[in-house]
């Protein structure tokens, strides 16, 4: 049977804010754009970003983009690339106004200007008083941005392939990316989408961990596709954890609970944060609290039959305060833990939240890989958003910077692609060998036999990541973790599907997601073992200090040979002075 | 039958973890017990936007339609048992 083929100027894989912002830029420039999404576009994970988007509008307190840049560099623990960070912070105000014009209903001040709230890590005057930099559309900012962009794309005649799953990139022998092999989930029919340019915007990989805050769709598909196409992935050891997720479920009990007077206790009823952060106690920064919780659990002071969580105590705050100020937290605890926090403490443990690492790109969204000297763009391939590593977040992302990242670099990638298309007017010849290779990865799941299940192996993988690659990392733990994850990688070959039907065979999609997760778990674990320092979200108990002399550099992991390489951090901004590394004290 | 269930299961994949757990949990444990009108209400609920669903479940901002409220209550109840 012949393979169905469609041709477009640009193929965008993923329909969150990053993909849709790029698609809009392109469709408005009259490029022929296809967006492929495995779920209906407005069900992308961007909707979960309720907090807001940072821009130095100075509507509430004095502010400017340069202070925002300083905070972002410092927040990144100096691993962020300062050219990209300058570009993002300078562009922020313009992009927020653009979103406003696209229909995002930002919350207002009495004077009619956009309201801005203070968030952690924001300062005035390079580390001075608290700044107020986060613009929000009530608590539905991500939803409002995603819906506005989706509607604008419909108007601009972007072509949507809803409920199509991208299997693999296709490329020719000269290394040009030619599009991707996809599969229509409803019919099970493969479709080859040829494109002069391909943009990966598939989001993060929170599903690597058992305890995570991410939607089930966040399986890192684009990052894994890049790895299989021979492209290294960058800084995968940097995964942001939030200290208080509901134990065993993962969803956030936000800082609000502790802000209103809630605190953490271990199995002895001890308020242990007093030992770790005598001053800030339970309101210390996320990484400090996460490490403290992990240490309590590790040292046998966790609660419950397996001693694998601590308790978030709020009952002393009082029924009235909880009903008035924390109704959302109460509803989450009641629904997912069966506990009313006004009466009983809630079991919590650290939960994986955000993938700082990803596909290496420059500030135009072009995917880049090392050559003999320096690095070169992979022709025809772009990446933006959480799946990319540009790197504006470095070792630790600040709240309010992820929505900014996706719109700034979505637009930048769109603009660069427009220029690229002017120079590359025709599709390159398809490379049949590359298509055949992708088809093998698809048809692998037609094999019949007895063996392991997708769900079983995914569960084990997530447990290994929780046990060996979470907040508490040492050489010993990670070495064992690498062994365990490599065993899981071997066992993948023995996974079989029971259902081989074509129509809506979601088991096959979940199997391909598992393959993606396994590739990324190996990348994360090996990168984490190698980095012998503590920086941002990567904290090594055996190397507790940041080591700029040896480790102020980006990790690159290659699937072939499972080898590591490193590249320098871009410490030179576009126009201003560089911010040299200093201790990160708040 | 298999394809109907898979189709619904895929519709339960949302942009937020909380919705994934509530909707998929109910599909596996509760949906079978619904009568025809209850199943119809569940399928209509799946067409609702994520943010609105989140508000139904987590902020008690309920829709007007009785059948939808009933199925929301049942989904919540199923999650707590």
XYZ file of C-alpha atoms in Angstrom:
667
model
C 0.000 0.000 0.000
C 1.317 3.443 -0.793
C 1.952 5.889 2.010
C -0.249 8.991 2.003
C 1.759 12.208 1.672
C 0.914 15.868 2.305
C 3.238 18.806 1.639
C 3.507 22.080 3.539
C 5.951 24.934 3.885
C 6.158 24.330 7.626
C 5.186 21.463 9.883
C 4.623 22.429 13.524
C 4.518 19.480 15.919
C 2.645 20.383 19.095
C -0.102 22.904 19.613
C 0.658 24.560 22.922
C 1.469 28.254 23.125
C 4.914 27.927 21.495
C 3.725 25.996 18.454
C 0.652 28.154 17.969
C 2.562 31.438 18.319
C 5.002 30.314 15.620
C 2.211 28.970 13.395
C 0.371 32.285 13.664
C 3.434 34.272 12.616
C 3.823 32.003 9.588
C 0.191 31.819 8.528
C -0.091 35.593 8.731
C 2.898 35.760 6.364
C 0.936 33.451 4.041
C 3.113 30.419 4.546
C 1.342 27.087 4.235
C 1.421 25.691 7.779
C 0.374 22.347 9.257
C 0.029 21.890 13.013
C 0.032 18.294 14.230
C -1.276 17.628 17.734
C -1.917 14.336 19.486
C -4.805 15.874 21.442
C -7.258 18.607 20.528
C -5.111 21.791 20.428
C -6.743 23.637 23.324
C -6.103 20.598 25.532
C -2.375 21.271 25.437
C -0.511 21.684 28.725
C -0.218 25.486 28.305
C -3.716 25.635 29.863
C -2.235 24.503 33.164
C -0.021 27.632 33.444
C -2.331 29.576 35.695
C 0.219 31.969 37.219
C 1.082 34.546 34.588
C 3.669 35.980 32.227
C 6.588 38.246 33.152
C 7.250 41.607 31.479
C 8.828 44.737 32.938
C 5.837 47.001 32.206
C 6.392 48.895 35.484
C 2.644 49.298 35.955
C 2.675 48.611 39.706
C 6.278 49.138 40.825
C 9.315 50.576 39.028
C 10.814 48.052 36.623
C 12.863 47.622 33.465
C 13.909 44.746 31.206
C 17.515 44.868 32.447
C 16.432 44.062 36.043
C 14.295 41.228 34.656
C 17.367 39.998 32.793
C 19.471 40.077 35.977
C 16.845 38.084 37.906
C 16.592 35.499 35.130
C 20.382 35.048 34.899
C 20.664 34.760 38.679
C 17.626 32.448 38.863
C 19.225 30.207 36.222
C 22.198 29.834 38.597
C 24.287 31.364 35.777
C 23.704 28.442 33.400
C 21.305 30.484 31.228
C 22.630 31.898 27.933
C 22.776 35.645 28.430
C 22.221 36.593 24.767
C 18.936 34.670 24.700
C 17.926 36.031 28.107
C 18.562 39.637 27.028
C 16.559 39.026 23.858
C 13.640 37.536 25.811
C 13.490 40.218 28.506
C 13.753 43.049 25.967
C 10.942 41.529 23.857
C 8.633 40.792 26.813
C 6.617 44.025 26.971
C 5.969 44.060 23.235
C 4.799 40.452 23.320
C 2.425 41.058 26.228
C 0.823 44.003 24.405
C 0.557 41.833 21.310
C -1.268 39.155 23.315
C -3.561 41.827 24.681
C -4.396 42.870 21.124
C -4.959 39.231 20.189
C -7.704 39.082 22.814
C -6.096 37.926 26.078
C -8.169 39.547 28.874
C -5.405 40.610 31.250
C -6.503 41.642 34.745
C -6.534 45.440 35.176
C -5.560 48.107 37.655
C -8.042 50.837 38.517
C -6.226 53.159 36.096
C -6.891 50.695 33.270
C -3.318 49.444 32.916
C -2.441 45.730 33.052
C -2.284 44.477 36.654
C 1.035 42.916 37.753
C 1.680 40.693 40.750
C 4.918 39.966 42.586
C 6.408 36.480 42.182
C 9.402 34.756 43.761
C 12.817 35.714 42.370
C 11.745 39.176 41.099
C 13.723 42.222 42.172
C 14.119 45.920 41.443
C 17.510 47.417 40.732
C 19.550 44.186 40.376
C 18.709 42.326 43.567
C 17.001 45.093 45.574
C 13.385 45.284 46.713
C 10.673 42.942 45.457
C 9.396 43.710 41.960
C 5.870 43.131 40.564
C 6.416 41.804 37.051
C 3.838 39.088 36.405
C 0.848 39.905 34.198
C -2.108 37.600 34.626
C -5.562 36.989 33.226
C -7.015 36.098 36.658
C -5.875 32.519 37.328
C -6.444 31.402 33.746
C -3.544 33.060 31.914
C -2.344 29.972 30.047
C -5.879 29.112 29.005
C -6.522 32.659 27.745
C -3.266 32.745 25.743
C -3.836 29.311 24.221
C -7.414 30.052 23.210
C -6.578 33.445 21.720
C -3.729 31.960 19.693
C -5.871 29.043 18.542
C -8.645 31.321 17.338
C -6.195 33.640 15.591
C -4.702 30.607 13.831
C -8.121 29.458 12.653
C -8.657 32.932 11.229
C -5.235 32.870 9.543
C -6.089 29.470 7.977
C -3.459 27.359 9.705
C -4.136 23.725 8.818
C -4.714 21.585 11.934
C -4.188 17.831 12.082
C -5.954 17.108 15.371
C -5.300 13.774 17.059
C -2.320 12.888 14.896
C 0.796 11.521 16.580
C 4.276 12.268 15.232
C 6.336 9.079 15.102
C 9.720 10.326 13.853
C 11.451 13.075 11.935
C 12.588 12.262 8.409
C 15.876 13.607 7.081
C 18.191 13.206 4.121
C 21.829 12.195 4.029
C 22.981 15.815 4.025
C 21.227 16.242 7.375
C 18.286 18.367 6.184
C 15.070 17.704 8.076
C 12.300 16.949 5.565
C 9.223 16.660 7.804
C 7.849 13.801 9.882
C 6.037 10.512 9.718
C 2.756 10.816 11.611
C -0.166 8.534 12.342
C -3.831 9.476 12.477
C -5.010 8.137 15.819
C -8.627 7.617 14.713
C -7.859 5.478 11.667
C -4.402 4.154 12.481
C -3.258 5.262 9.013
C 0.261 6.656 8.649
C 0.681 10.020 6.939
C 3.994 11.440 5.760
C 4.056 15.223 6.118
C 6.777 16.754 3.953
C 7.861 20.235 4.928
C 10.626 22.680 4.050
C 10.873 23.489 7.752
C 9.790 21.535 10.837
C 9.230 23.073 14.270
C 9.173 20.915 17.394
C 6.932 22.370 20.113
C 5.922 19.256 22.025
C 6.401 20.445 25.612
C 8.141 18.862 28.574
C 8.578 15.370 29.944
C 7.111 15.431 33.457
C 5.813 11.901 32.928
C 9.369 10.665 33.445
C 8.537 10.714 37.157
C 5.805 9.026 39.236
C 5.176 12.120 41.275
C 4.729 14.966 38.810
C 2.453 17.926 38.210
C 2.193 17.431 34.449
C -0.682 16.282 32.255
C -0.381 12.703 30.972
C 0.423 14.010 27.482
C 3.807 15.369 28.658
C 5.951 12.498 27.472
C 8.725 14.495 25.814
C 7.934 13.218 22.320
C 9.764 15.939 20.395
C 12.917 15.749 22.523
C 13.081 11.996 21.942
C 12.464 12.420 18.196
C 15.416 14.815 18.044
C 17.598 12.297 19.900
C 16.675 9.545 17.445
C 17.499 11.891 14.565
C 21.057 12.046 15.901
C 20.726 15.429 17.599
C 22.120 15.761 21.143
C 19.865 16.963 23.959
C 21.028 19.627 26.376
C 21.027 19.946 30.192
C 18.557 17.121 30.796
C 19.784 16.744 34.390
C 18.011 20.003 35.264
C 14.457 19.161 36.232
C 12.524 21.520 38.485
C 10.826 19.945 41.497
C 8.133 21.524 43.609
C 8.404 20.584 47.314
C 4.741 19.965 48.059
C 2.819 17.712 45.694
C 0.045 15.497 47.069
C 1.879 12.256 47.874
C 1.361 9.539 45.283
C -0.661 11.824 43.009
C 1.689 14.722 42.252
C -0.577 17.744 41.918
C 0.527 20.958 43.591
C -0.333 22.178 47.039
C 0.902 25.661 46.115
C 3.081 27.954 48.231
C -0.150 29.689 49.246
C -0.745 26.975 51.872
C 2.571 27.746 53.567
C 2.140 31.471 52.950
C -1.017 31.394 55.071
C 0.788 29.722 57.966
C 0.799 26.037 57.024
C 4.016 24.133 57.827
C 5.654 20.777 57.240
C 6.139 18.083 59.906
C 7.899 14.684 59.903
C 6.733 11.441 61.533
C 7.825 12.674 64.971
C 5.639 15.728 64.570
C 8.759 17.908 64.309
C 8.586 21.138 62.298
C 11.783 20.166 60.498
C 12.216 23.240 58.258
C 13.444 25.072 61.367
C 16.604 22.954 61.149
C 17.212 23.541 57.420
C 16.261 27.215 57.097
C 16.076 28.792 60.571
C 15.053 32.168 59.169
C 12.715 31.515 56.222
C 11.612 28.096 57.548
C 8.748 26.722 55.416
C 8.890 29.681 53.046
C 12.474 29.052 51.940
C 12.949 28.697 48.163
C 11.542 25.651 46.380
C 14.822 23.818 45.942
C 15.747 24.237 49.634
C 12.374 22.936 50.865
C 12.411 20.071 48.321
C 15.841 18.949 49.506
C 14.763 19.145 53.147
C 11.673 16.998 52.508
C 13.736 14.479 50.534
C 16.327 14.333 53.314
C 13.689 13.683 55.988
C 12.251 10.845 53.899
C 15.694 9.441 53.081
C 16.781 9.462 56.737
C 13.732 7.527 57.911
C 11.632 10.366 59.308
C 8.941 10.148 56.624
C 5.326 9.332 57.486
C 3.005 6.509 56.471
C 3.568 2.758 56.193
C 6.431 3.215 53.699
C 7.762 6.400 55.276
C 7.639 8.078 51.875
C 5.995 11.428 52.581
C 5.822 14.254 55.126
C 2.748 16.124 56.319
C 1.587 19.607 55.416
C -0.189 20.829 58.519
C -2.832 23.506 58.080
C -5.512 22.686 60.676
C -4.144 25.313 63.112
C -4.739 28.012 60.478
C -8.446 27.719 61.170
C -11.542 26.823 59.238
C -12.324 30.438 58.380
C -8.958 31.305 56.816
C -8.896 28.060 54.840
C -12.423 28.601 53.534
C -11.676 32.181 52.581
C -8.094 32.141 51.293
C -7.327 28.547 50.351
C -10.494 27.098 48.816
C -8.611 25.720 45.781
C -6.057 23.927 47.936
C -8.830 22.516 50.086
C -10.725 21.199 47.034
C -7.566 19.532 45.706
C -6.800 17.890 49.063
C -10.379 16.710 49.490
C -10.626 15.368 45.955
C -7.257 13.702 45.594
C -6.243 12.824 49.151
C -9.714 12.529 50.712
C -8.583 14.934 53.435
C -10.010 18.209 54.670
C -6.908 20.270 55.480
C -8.888 22.218 58.090
C -9.135 18.976 60.074
C -6.142 16.813 59.130
C -2.639 17.301 57.675
C -2.094 16.454 53.978
C 0.567 13.895 52.891
C 3.026 15.635 50.517
C 6.323 14.906 48.777
C 8.433 16.641 46.087
C 6.883 16.512 42.630
C 8.510 16.960 39.211
C 7.323 20.155 37.551
C 9.362 21.545 34.641
C 11.952 20.296 32.117
C 14.688 22.947 31.885
C 16.717 20.850 29.434
C 15.739 19.908 25.908
C 16.637 20.357 22.265
C 19.517 22.863 21.936
C 18.544 25.965 19.961
C 19.818 29.459 19.319
C 17.675 32.535 19.940
C 16.076 32.218 16.487
C 14.671 28.828 17.468
C 17.053 27.007 15.106
C 18.148 23.625 16.454
C 21.934 23.632 16.776
C 24.532 20.891 17.158
C 28.315 20.990 17.589
C 30.644 20.777 14.602
C 34.447 20.708 14.653
C 34.618 24.283 15.882
C 31.524 25.853 17.405
C 28.053 24.768 16.379
C 25.822 24.804 13.327
C 22.098 24.945 12.728
C 20.406 21.719 11.593
C 18.894 22.829 8.274
C 15.098 22.895 8.338
C 14.672 22.128 12.041
C 13.450 24.459 14.797
C 12.292 23.959 18.394
C 10.582 26.230 20.931
C 9.106 26.088 24.425
C 9.625 23.498 27.121
C 10.954 20.908 24.650
C 13.705 23.343 23.633
C 16.735 24.533 25.573
C 17.565 27.999 24.253
C 18.637 28.332 27.203
C 16.825 31.050 29.103
C 16.069 28.995 32.229
C 19.512 27.449 32.702
C 19.548 25.349 35.863
C 16.316 26.746 37.315
C 13.267 28.480 35.816
C 11.605 31.452 37.459
C 7.822 31.577 37.819
C 6.196 33.582 35.011
C 9.075 32.991 32.573
C 7.699 29.868 30.864
C 4.713 31.561 29.193
C 7.100 34.353 28.195
C 9.582 31.852 26.738
C 6.946 30.232 24.502
C 5.560 33.435 22.993
C 8.930 35.181 22.557
C 10.681 32.269 20.897
C 7.558 31.042 19.094
C 7.448 34.416 17.356
C 11.238 34.513 16.800
C 11.191 31.049 15.226
C 8.261 32.048 13.028
C 10.176 35.078 11.786
C 13.338 33.104 11.081
C 11.380 30.415 9.229
C 9.824 33.093 7.008
C 13.337 34.174 5.970
C 14.457 30.558 5.523
C 11.477 29.853 3.251
C 12.454 32.784 1.003
C 15.846 31.150 0.441
C 14.488 27.599 0.166
C 11.558 27.736 -2.203
C 11.207 24.052 -3.049
C 10.855 20.808 -1.128
C 14.000 18.701 -1.180
C 13.656 15.166 -2.554
C 12.284 12.734 0.022
C 14.756 10.259 1.501
C 13.090 6.863 1.298
C 15.591 5.249 3.679
C 14.646 7.680 6.419
C 10.925 7.080 5.845
C 11.490 3.320 5.976
C 13.351 3.679 9.249
C 10.461 5.631 10.790
C 7.994 3.039 9.480
C 9.980 0.320 11.257
C 9.509 2.203 14.543
C 5.771 2.346 13.852
C 5.351 -1.261 12.714
C 7.430 -2.570 15.586
C 4.158 -2.482 17.549
C 2.463 -4.920 15.147
C 4.679 -7.701 16.510
C 2.723 -10.383 18.329
C 3.909 -12.358 21.313
C 3.871 -12.718 25.056
C 5.904 -10.368 27.174
C 5.696 -7.209 29.219
C 3.003 -4.534 29.104
C 3.423 -0.848 28.295
C 1.727 0.251 31.516
C 3.823 -2.081 33.649
C 7.154 -0.949 32.249
C 6.177 2.746 32.291
C 5.262 2.406 35.979
C 8.639 0.855 36.749
C 10.475 3.544 34.794
C 8.696 6.303 36.703
C 9.451 4.605 40.016
C 13.148 4.268 39.140
C 13.282 7.958 38.218
C 11.565 8.902 41.502
C 13.869 6.679 43.553
C 17.187 7.416 41.836
C 16.975 10.725 39.973
C 14.725 12.931 42.038
C 15.766 15.663 44.470
C 18.263 13.563 46.424
C 21.170 12.701 44.131
C 24.587 11.150 44.872
C 27.112 9.246 42.772
C 26.095 6.002 44.447
C 22.352 6.526 43.919
C 22.730 7.697 40.315
C 25.131 4.882 39.400
C 22.535 2.370 40.571
C 19.856 4.381 38.766
C 21.757 4.245 35.468
C 21.998 0.442 35.758
C 18.287 0.143 36.476
C 17.234 2.427 33.659
C 19.480 0.560 31.191
C 17.806 -2.688 32.250
C 14.426 -1.115 31.537
C 15.723 0.026 28.154
C 16.651 -3.595 27.339
C 13.255 -4.864 28.448
C 11.526 -2.507 26.022
C 12.268 -5.047 23.310
C 10.102 -7.561 25.147
C 6.995 -5.337 25.318
C 4.052 -6.474 23.198
C 0.622 -5.057 22.550
C -2.475 -7.199 22.952
C -4.580 -4.944 20.770
C -3.442 -4.801 17.136
C -6.515 -3.112 15.728
C -6.130 0.023 13.634
C -9.100 2.156 14.657
C -8.351 4.338 17.694
C -5.640 2.028 18.931
C -4.426 4.261 21.735
C -2.357 1.404 23.168
C -0.010 1.825 20.225
C 0.313 5.555 20.885
C 1.059 4.888 24.550
C 3.706 2.363 23.504
C 5.461 4.968 21.342
C 5.260 7.442 24.218
C 6.955 4.857 26.426
C 9.813 4.546 23.908
C 10.216 8.331 24.108
C 10.223 8.302 27.910
C 12.852 5.549 28.027
C 15.202 7.510 25.741
C 14.810 10.616 27.897
C 15.179 8.743 31.201
C 18.526 7.361 30.026
C 19.616 10.848 28.899
C 18.570 12.421 32.220
C 20.159 9.816 34.450
C 23.503 9.728 32.575
C 23.704 13.542 32.427
C 22.928 13.784 36.160
C 25.555 11.219 37.132
C 28.255 13.087 35.227
C 27.602 16.567 36.654
C 29.567 16.619 39.905
C 28.324 19.876 41.396
C 25.082 21.363 42.726
C 23.545 24.060 40.557
C 19.926 25.183 40.487
C 17.609 22.212 40.387
C 20.439 19.671 40.139
C 21.564 19.055 43.681
C 24.241 16.507 44.462
C 24.544 15.672 48.148
C 28.154 14.553 47.499
C 29.028 17.803 45.690
C 26.971 20.408 47.544
C 28.614 23.499 46.019
C 28.335 25.099 42.611
C 31.633 24.632 40.747
C 31.998 27.349 38.107
C 35.590 26.412 37.386
C 34.676 22.979 36.036
C 30.937 23.039 35.420
C 29.878 26.403 34.030
C 28.961 24.594 30.813
C 26.012 22.936 29.100
C 25.702 19.159 28.966
C 25.030 17.504 25.600
C 23.874 13.867 25.511
C 23.918 11.774 22.311
C 21.770 8.660 21.972
C 24.359 6.967 19.781
C 26.940 5.498 22.132
C 25.134 7.196 25.050
C 27.993 9.680 25.114
C 28.276 13.099 26.682
C 29.821 16.284 25.390
C 29.822 19.820 26.748
C 29.594 23.309 25.331
C 30.255 26.704 26.882
C 27.525 28.856 28.399
C 26.968 32.005 26.308
C 27.882 34.515 28.982
C 28.043 37.486 26.605
C 24.719 39.301 26.220
C 23.716 41.116 23.011
C 24.415 44.702 24.093
C 24.920 44.992 27.856
C 27.642 43.877 30.247
C 27.740 40.230 31.240
C 26.485 39.244 34.705
C 29.363 37.240 36.213
C 28.504 34.290 38.493
C 27.913 35.205 42.123
C 26.561 33.121 45.018
C 22.792 32.753 44.609
C 21.414 34.159 47.837
C 17.845 35.345 48.320
C -17.033 -1.685 21.770
C -13.262 -1.504 22.117
C -12.965 1.441 19.771
C -15.665 3.441 21.606
C -13.832 3.007 24.905
C -10.488 3.975 23.390
C -12.034 7.003 21.793
C -13.459 8.122 25.132
C -10.202 7.318 26.899
C -8.342 9.601 24.484
C -10.894 12.360 25.085
C -10.037 12.046 28.782
C -6.470 13.149 27.986
C -6.414 16.817 28.918
C -4.021 19.679 29.499
C -4.059 19.301 33.286
C -3.088 16.380 35.504
C -6.092 16.890 37.782
C -8.500 16.458 34.860
C -6.612 13.426 33.528
C -6.989 11.694 36.881
C -10.629 12.631 37.446
C -11.909 11.840 33.948
C -9.850 8.747 33.254
C -10.456 7.465 36.765
C -14.187 7.769 36.226
C -14.076 6.137 32.819
C -12.391 3.109 34.397
C -14.515 3.111 37.518
C -18.003 4.579 37.301
C -18.847 5.195 33.659
C -20.072 1.615 33.189
C -22.735 2.129 35.831
C -24.231 5.169 34.063
C -27.477 4.845 32.125
C -27.799 6.122 28.574
C -28.541 9.718 29.564
C -25.690 9.710 32.096
C -23.269 8.482 29.434
C -24.517 11.138 27.092
C -23.926 13.782 29.778
C -20.388 12.474 30.361
C -19.596 12.713 26.665
C -20.953 16.249 26.569
C -18.865 17.126 29.604
C -15.765 15.926 27.727
C -16.424 18.600 25.100
C -16.074 21.346 27.734
C -12.889 23.454 27.817
C -10.208 22.384 30.279
C -10.222 25.569 32.321
C -14.010 25.413 32.695
C -13.855 21.750 33.712
C -11.236 22.654 36.298
C -13.580 25.285 37.699
C -16.469 22.803 37.798
C -14.435 20.298 39.798
C -12.177 22.501 41.884
C -13.968 25.805 42.378
C -17.538 24.562 42.570
C -18.638 26.867 39.732
C -21.214 24.464 38.348
C -22.996 24.474 34.989
C -26.742 25.030 34.854
C -27.729 21.715 33.354
C -28.909 19.143 35.929
C -27.510 16.115 34.044
C -24.057 17.687 33.881
C -24.097 18.563 37.584
C -25.061 14.965 38.391
C -22.204 13.505 36.407
C -19.733 16.019 37.897
C -20.847 14.936 41.377
C -20.400 11.290 40.449
C -16.903 11.920 39.058
C -15.920 13.722 42.259
C -17.398 10.962 44.363
C -15.576 8.275 42.389
C -12.259 10.110 42.911
C -12.731 10.148 46.677
C -13.548 6.452 47.028
